[in-house]
PDB file of C-alpha atoms in Angstrom:
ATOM      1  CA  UNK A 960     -65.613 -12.585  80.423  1.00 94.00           C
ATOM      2  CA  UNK A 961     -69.436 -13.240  79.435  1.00 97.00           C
ATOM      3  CA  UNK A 962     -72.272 -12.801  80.934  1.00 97.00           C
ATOM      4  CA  UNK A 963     -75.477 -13.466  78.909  1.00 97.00           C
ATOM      5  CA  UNK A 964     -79.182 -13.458  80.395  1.00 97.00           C
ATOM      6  CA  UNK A 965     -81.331 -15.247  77.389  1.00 97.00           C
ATOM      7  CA  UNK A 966     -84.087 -17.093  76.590  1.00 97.00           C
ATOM      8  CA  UNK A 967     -82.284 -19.172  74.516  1.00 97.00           C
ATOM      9  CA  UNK A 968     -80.524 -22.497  75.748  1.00 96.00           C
ATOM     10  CA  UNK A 969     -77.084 -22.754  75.270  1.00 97.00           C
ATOM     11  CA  UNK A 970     -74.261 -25.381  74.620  1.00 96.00           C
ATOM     12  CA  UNK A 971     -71.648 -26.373  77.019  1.00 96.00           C
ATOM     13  CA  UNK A 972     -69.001 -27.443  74.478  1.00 96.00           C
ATOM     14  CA  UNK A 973     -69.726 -24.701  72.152  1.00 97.00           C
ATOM     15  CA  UNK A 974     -69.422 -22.486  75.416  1.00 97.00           C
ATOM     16  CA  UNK A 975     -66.033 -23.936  76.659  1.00 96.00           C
ATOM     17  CA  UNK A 976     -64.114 -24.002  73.242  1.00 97.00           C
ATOM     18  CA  UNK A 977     -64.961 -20.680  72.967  1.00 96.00           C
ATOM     19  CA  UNK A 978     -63.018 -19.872  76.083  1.00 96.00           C
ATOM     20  CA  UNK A 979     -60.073 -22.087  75.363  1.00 95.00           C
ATOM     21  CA  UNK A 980     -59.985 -21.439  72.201  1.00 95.00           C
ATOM     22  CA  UNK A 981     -56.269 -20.544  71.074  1.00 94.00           C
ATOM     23  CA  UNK A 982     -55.435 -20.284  74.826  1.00 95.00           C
ATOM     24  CA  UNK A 983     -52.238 -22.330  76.134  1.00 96.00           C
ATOM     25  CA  UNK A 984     -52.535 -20.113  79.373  1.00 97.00           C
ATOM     26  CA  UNK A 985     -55.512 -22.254  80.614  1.00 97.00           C
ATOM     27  CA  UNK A 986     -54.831 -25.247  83.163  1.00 97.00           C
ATOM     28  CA  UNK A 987     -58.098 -26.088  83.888  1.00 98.00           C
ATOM     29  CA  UNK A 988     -61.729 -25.360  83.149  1.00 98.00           C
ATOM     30  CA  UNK A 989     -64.616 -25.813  85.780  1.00 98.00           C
ATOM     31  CA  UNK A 990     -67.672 -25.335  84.938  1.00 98.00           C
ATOM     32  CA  UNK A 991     -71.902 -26.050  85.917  1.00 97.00           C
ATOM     33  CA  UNK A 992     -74.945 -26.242  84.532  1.00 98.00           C
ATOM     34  CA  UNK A 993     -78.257 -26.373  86.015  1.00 96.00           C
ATOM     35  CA  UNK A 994     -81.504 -27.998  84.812  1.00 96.00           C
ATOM     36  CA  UNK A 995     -84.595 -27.836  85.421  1.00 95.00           C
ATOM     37  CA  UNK A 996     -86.373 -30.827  87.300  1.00 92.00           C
ATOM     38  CA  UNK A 997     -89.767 -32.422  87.284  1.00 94.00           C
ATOM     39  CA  UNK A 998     -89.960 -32.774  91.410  1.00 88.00           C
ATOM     40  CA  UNK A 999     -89.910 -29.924  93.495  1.00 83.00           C
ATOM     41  CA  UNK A1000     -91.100 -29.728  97.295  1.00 77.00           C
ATOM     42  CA  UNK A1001     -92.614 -33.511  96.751  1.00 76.00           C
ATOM     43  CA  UNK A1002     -94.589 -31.826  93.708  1.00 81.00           C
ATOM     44  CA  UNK A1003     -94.463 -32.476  90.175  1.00 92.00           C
ATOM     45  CA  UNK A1004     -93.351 -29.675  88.400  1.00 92.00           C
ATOM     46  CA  UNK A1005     -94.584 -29.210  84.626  1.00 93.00           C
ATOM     47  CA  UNK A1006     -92.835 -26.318  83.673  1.00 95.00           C
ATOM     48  CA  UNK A1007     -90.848 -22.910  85.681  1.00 95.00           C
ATOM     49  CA  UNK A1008     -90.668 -19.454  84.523  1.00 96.00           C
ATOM     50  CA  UNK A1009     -88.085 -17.289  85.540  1.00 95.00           C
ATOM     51  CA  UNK A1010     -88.397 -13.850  85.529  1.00 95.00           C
ATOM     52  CA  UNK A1011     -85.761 -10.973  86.068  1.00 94.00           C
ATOM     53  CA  UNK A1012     -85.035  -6.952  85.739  1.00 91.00           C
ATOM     54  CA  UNK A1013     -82.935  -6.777  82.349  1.00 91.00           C
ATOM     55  CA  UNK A1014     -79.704  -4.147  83.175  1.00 91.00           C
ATOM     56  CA  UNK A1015     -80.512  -4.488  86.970  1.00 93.00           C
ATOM     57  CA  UNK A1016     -79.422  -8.752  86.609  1.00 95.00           C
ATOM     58  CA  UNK A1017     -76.683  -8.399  84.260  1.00 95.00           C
ATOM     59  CA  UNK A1018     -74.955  -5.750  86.633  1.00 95.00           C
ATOM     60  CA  UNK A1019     -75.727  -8.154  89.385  1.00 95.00           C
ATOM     61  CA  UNK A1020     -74.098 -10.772  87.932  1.00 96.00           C
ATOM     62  CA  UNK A1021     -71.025  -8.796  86.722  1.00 97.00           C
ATOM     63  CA  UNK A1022     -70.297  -7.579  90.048  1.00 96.00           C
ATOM     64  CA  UNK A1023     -70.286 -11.142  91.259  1.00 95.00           C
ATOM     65  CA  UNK A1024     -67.997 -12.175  88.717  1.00 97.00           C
ATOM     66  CA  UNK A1025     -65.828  -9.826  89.915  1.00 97.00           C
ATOM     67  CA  UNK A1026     -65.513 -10.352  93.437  1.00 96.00           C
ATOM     68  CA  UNK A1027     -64.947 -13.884  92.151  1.00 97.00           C
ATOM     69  CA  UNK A1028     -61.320 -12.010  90.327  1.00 97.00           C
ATOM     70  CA  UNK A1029     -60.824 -10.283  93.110  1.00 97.00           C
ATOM     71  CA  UNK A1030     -60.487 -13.679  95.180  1.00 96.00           C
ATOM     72  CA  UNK A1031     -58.915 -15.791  92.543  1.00 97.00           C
ATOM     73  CA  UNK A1032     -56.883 -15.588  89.456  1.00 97.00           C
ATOM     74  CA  UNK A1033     -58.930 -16.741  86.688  1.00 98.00           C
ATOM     75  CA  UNK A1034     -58.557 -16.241  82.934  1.00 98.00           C
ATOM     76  CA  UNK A1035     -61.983 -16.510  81.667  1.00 98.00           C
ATOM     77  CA  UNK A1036     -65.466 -16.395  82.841  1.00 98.00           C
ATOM     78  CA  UNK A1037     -68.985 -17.553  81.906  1.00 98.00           C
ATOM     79  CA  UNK A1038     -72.204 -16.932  82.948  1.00 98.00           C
ATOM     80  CA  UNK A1039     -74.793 -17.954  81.553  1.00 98.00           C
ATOM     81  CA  UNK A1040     -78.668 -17.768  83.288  1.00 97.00           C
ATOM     82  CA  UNK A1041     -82.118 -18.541  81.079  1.00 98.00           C
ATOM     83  CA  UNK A1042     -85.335 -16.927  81.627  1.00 97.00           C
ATOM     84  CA  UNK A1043     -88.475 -17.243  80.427  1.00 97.00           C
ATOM     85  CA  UNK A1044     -90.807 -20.516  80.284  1.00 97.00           C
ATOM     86  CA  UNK A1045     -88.766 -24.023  80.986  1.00 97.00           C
ATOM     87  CA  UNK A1046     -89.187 -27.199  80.867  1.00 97.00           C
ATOM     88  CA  UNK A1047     -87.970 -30.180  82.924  1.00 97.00           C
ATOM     89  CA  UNK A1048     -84.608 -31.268  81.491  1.00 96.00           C
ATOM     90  CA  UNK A1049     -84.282 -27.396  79.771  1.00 97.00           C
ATOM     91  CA  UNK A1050     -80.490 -26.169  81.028  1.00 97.00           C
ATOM     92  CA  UNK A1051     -81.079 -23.183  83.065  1.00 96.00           C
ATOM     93  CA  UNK A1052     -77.343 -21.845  83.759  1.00 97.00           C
ATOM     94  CA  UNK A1053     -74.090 -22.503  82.867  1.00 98.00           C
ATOM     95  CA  UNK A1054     -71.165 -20.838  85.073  1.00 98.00           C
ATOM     96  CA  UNK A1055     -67.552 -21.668  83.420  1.00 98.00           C
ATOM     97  CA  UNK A1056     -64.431 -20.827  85.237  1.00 98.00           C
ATOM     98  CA  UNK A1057     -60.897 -20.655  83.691  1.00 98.00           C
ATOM     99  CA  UNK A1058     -58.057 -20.489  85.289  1.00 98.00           C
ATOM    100  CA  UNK A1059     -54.090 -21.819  85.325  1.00 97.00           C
ATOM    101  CA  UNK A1060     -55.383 -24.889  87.936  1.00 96.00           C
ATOM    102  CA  UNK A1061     -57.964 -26.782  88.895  1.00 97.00           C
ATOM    103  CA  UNK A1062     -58.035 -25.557  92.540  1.00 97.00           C
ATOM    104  CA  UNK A1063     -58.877 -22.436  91.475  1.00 97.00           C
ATOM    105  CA  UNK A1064     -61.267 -22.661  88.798  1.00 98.00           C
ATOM    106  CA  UNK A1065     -63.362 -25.556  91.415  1.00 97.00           C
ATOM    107  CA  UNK A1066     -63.378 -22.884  93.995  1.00 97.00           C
ATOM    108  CA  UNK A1067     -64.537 -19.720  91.849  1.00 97.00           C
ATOM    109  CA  UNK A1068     -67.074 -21.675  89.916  1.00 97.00           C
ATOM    110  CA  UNK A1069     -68.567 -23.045  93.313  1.00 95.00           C
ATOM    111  CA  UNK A1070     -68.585 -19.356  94.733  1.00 96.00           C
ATOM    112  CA  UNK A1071     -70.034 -17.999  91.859  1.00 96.00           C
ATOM    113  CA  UNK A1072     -73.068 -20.300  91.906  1.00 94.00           C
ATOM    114  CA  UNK A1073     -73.642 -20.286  95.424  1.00 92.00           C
ATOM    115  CA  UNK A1074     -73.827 -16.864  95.317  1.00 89.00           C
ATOM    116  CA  UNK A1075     -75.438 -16.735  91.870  1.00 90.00           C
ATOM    117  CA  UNK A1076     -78.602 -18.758  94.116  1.00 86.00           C
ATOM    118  CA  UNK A1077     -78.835 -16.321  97.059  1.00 84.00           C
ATOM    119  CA  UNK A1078     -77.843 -13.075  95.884  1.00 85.00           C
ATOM    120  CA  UNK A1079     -79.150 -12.686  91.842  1.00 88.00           C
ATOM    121  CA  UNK A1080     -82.066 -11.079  91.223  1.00 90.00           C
ATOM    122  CA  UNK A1081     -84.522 -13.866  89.772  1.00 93.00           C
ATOM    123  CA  UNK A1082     -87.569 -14.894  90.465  1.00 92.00           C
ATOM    124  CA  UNK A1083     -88.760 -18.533  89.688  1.00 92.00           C
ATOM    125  CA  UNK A1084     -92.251 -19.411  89.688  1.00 93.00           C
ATOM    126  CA  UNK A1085     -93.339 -23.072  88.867  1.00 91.00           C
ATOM    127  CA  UNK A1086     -96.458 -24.977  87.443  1.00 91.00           C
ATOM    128  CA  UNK A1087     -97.492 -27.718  89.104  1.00 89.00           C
ATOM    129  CA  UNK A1088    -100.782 -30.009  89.656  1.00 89.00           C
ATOM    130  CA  UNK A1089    -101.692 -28.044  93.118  1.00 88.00           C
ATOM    131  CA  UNK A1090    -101.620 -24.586  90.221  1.00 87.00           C
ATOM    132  CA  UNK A1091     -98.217 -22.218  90.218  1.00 90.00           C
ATOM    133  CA  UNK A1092     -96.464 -21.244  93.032  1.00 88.00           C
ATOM    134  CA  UNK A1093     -93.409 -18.798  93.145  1.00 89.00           C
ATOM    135  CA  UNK A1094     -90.582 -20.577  94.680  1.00 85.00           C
ATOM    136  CA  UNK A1095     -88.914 -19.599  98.122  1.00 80.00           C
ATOM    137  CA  UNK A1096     -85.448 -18.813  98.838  1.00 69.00           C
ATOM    138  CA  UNK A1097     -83.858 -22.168 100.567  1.00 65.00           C
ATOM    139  CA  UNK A1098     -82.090 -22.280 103.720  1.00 63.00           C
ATOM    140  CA  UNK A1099     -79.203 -24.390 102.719  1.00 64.00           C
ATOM    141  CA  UNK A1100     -78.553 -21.941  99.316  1.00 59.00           C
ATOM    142  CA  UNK A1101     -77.713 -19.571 102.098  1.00 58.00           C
ATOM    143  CA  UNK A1102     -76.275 -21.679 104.291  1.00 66.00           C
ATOM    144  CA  UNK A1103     -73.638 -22.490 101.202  1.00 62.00           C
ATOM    145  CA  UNK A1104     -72.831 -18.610 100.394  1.00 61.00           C
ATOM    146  CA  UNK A1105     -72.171 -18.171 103.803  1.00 70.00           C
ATOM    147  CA  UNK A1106     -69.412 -20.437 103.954  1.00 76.00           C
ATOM    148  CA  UNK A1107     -67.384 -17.782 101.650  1.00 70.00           C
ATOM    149  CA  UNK A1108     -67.771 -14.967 104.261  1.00 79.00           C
ATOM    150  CA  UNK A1109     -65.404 -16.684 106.584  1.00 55.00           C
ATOM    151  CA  UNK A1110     -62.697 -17.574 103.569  1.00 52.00           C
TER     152      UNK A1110
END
C-alpha cells in the first residue's frame, strides 16, 4: 500500500506498473485521478492551493484505506493527494485499486474517493478574478459517501 501527500505531481503509468509489477495475482486495476479545472462556481479559477496537517492527513488517509480492506479484497493500494499551489490541468490525486476483479477494484476505488472528498482533512482555497475564496464542502460529495453507509 502507498499513501503519499506531495507537492510533486505524479505519473499514472509509472504509478500502476509499480503495483503490477511482477504480480500475476492482479485481475484488474482501477484507478482515478483528479485535476484541477479552470471553472469553478461559474468563476474562472487561475490557480488552487491546498493546504493540509502533515501526520494528521496521512493517518487520515490510511485509515480510509483500510476500511476500504476491510470491505473488499484488494491487493494493492494507491493514494496519492498534491498540495501546495496548482494550476488548471495540474493532477491533484491519484487513487489506484488492485484487486483479483474488476468489480472489486471499481467499487473500492469509488469508495475511497468519495470518501477521500468528504472525510480528508484538506483545505482548498482558489484564485479567481472576484480575489481567493476557500472552497465549501459540496452537498452531492456527501450525498455520494453516504451511499456506502447503507452497503
Amino acid at each position: 500500500m502507498k499513501i503519499s501527500v506531495q507537492t510533486e505531481a505524479f505519473d499514472l503509468g509509472t504509478e500502476v506498473g509499480a503495483m503490477s509489477r511482477d504480480r500475476t495475482d492482479i485481475g484488474a486495476i482501477a484507478s482515478f485521478v483528479g485535476l484541477a479545472r479552470d471553472l469553478n462556481e461559474g468563476s474562472g479559477v487561475a490557480a488552487m492551493t491546498l493546504e493540509h496537517y502533515p501526520g494528521m492527513t496521512e493517518k487520515a488517509l490510511a485509515a480510509l484505506v483500510d476500511k476500504a480492506c476491510a470491505r473488499w479484497i484488494l491487493l494493492d493500494v494507491t493514494v496519492i493527494h498534491r498540495v501546495g499551489r496548482l494550476l488548471p490541468g495540474d493532477p491533484i490525486v491519484l487513487v489506484a485499486v488492485a484487486s483479483q476483479h474488476r468489480g472489486e477494484a471499481f467499487a473500492a476505488c469509488e469508495f475511497i474517493m468519495d470518501y477521500l472528498k468528504t472525510q480528508a482533512p484538506f483545505w482548498k482555497k482558489e484564485e479567481t478574478p472576484e480575489g481567493e475564496r476557500w472552497v465549501e464542502a459540496r452537498a452531492s460529495d456527501d450525498a455520494a459517501a453516504a451511499r456506502w453507509t447503507d452497503s
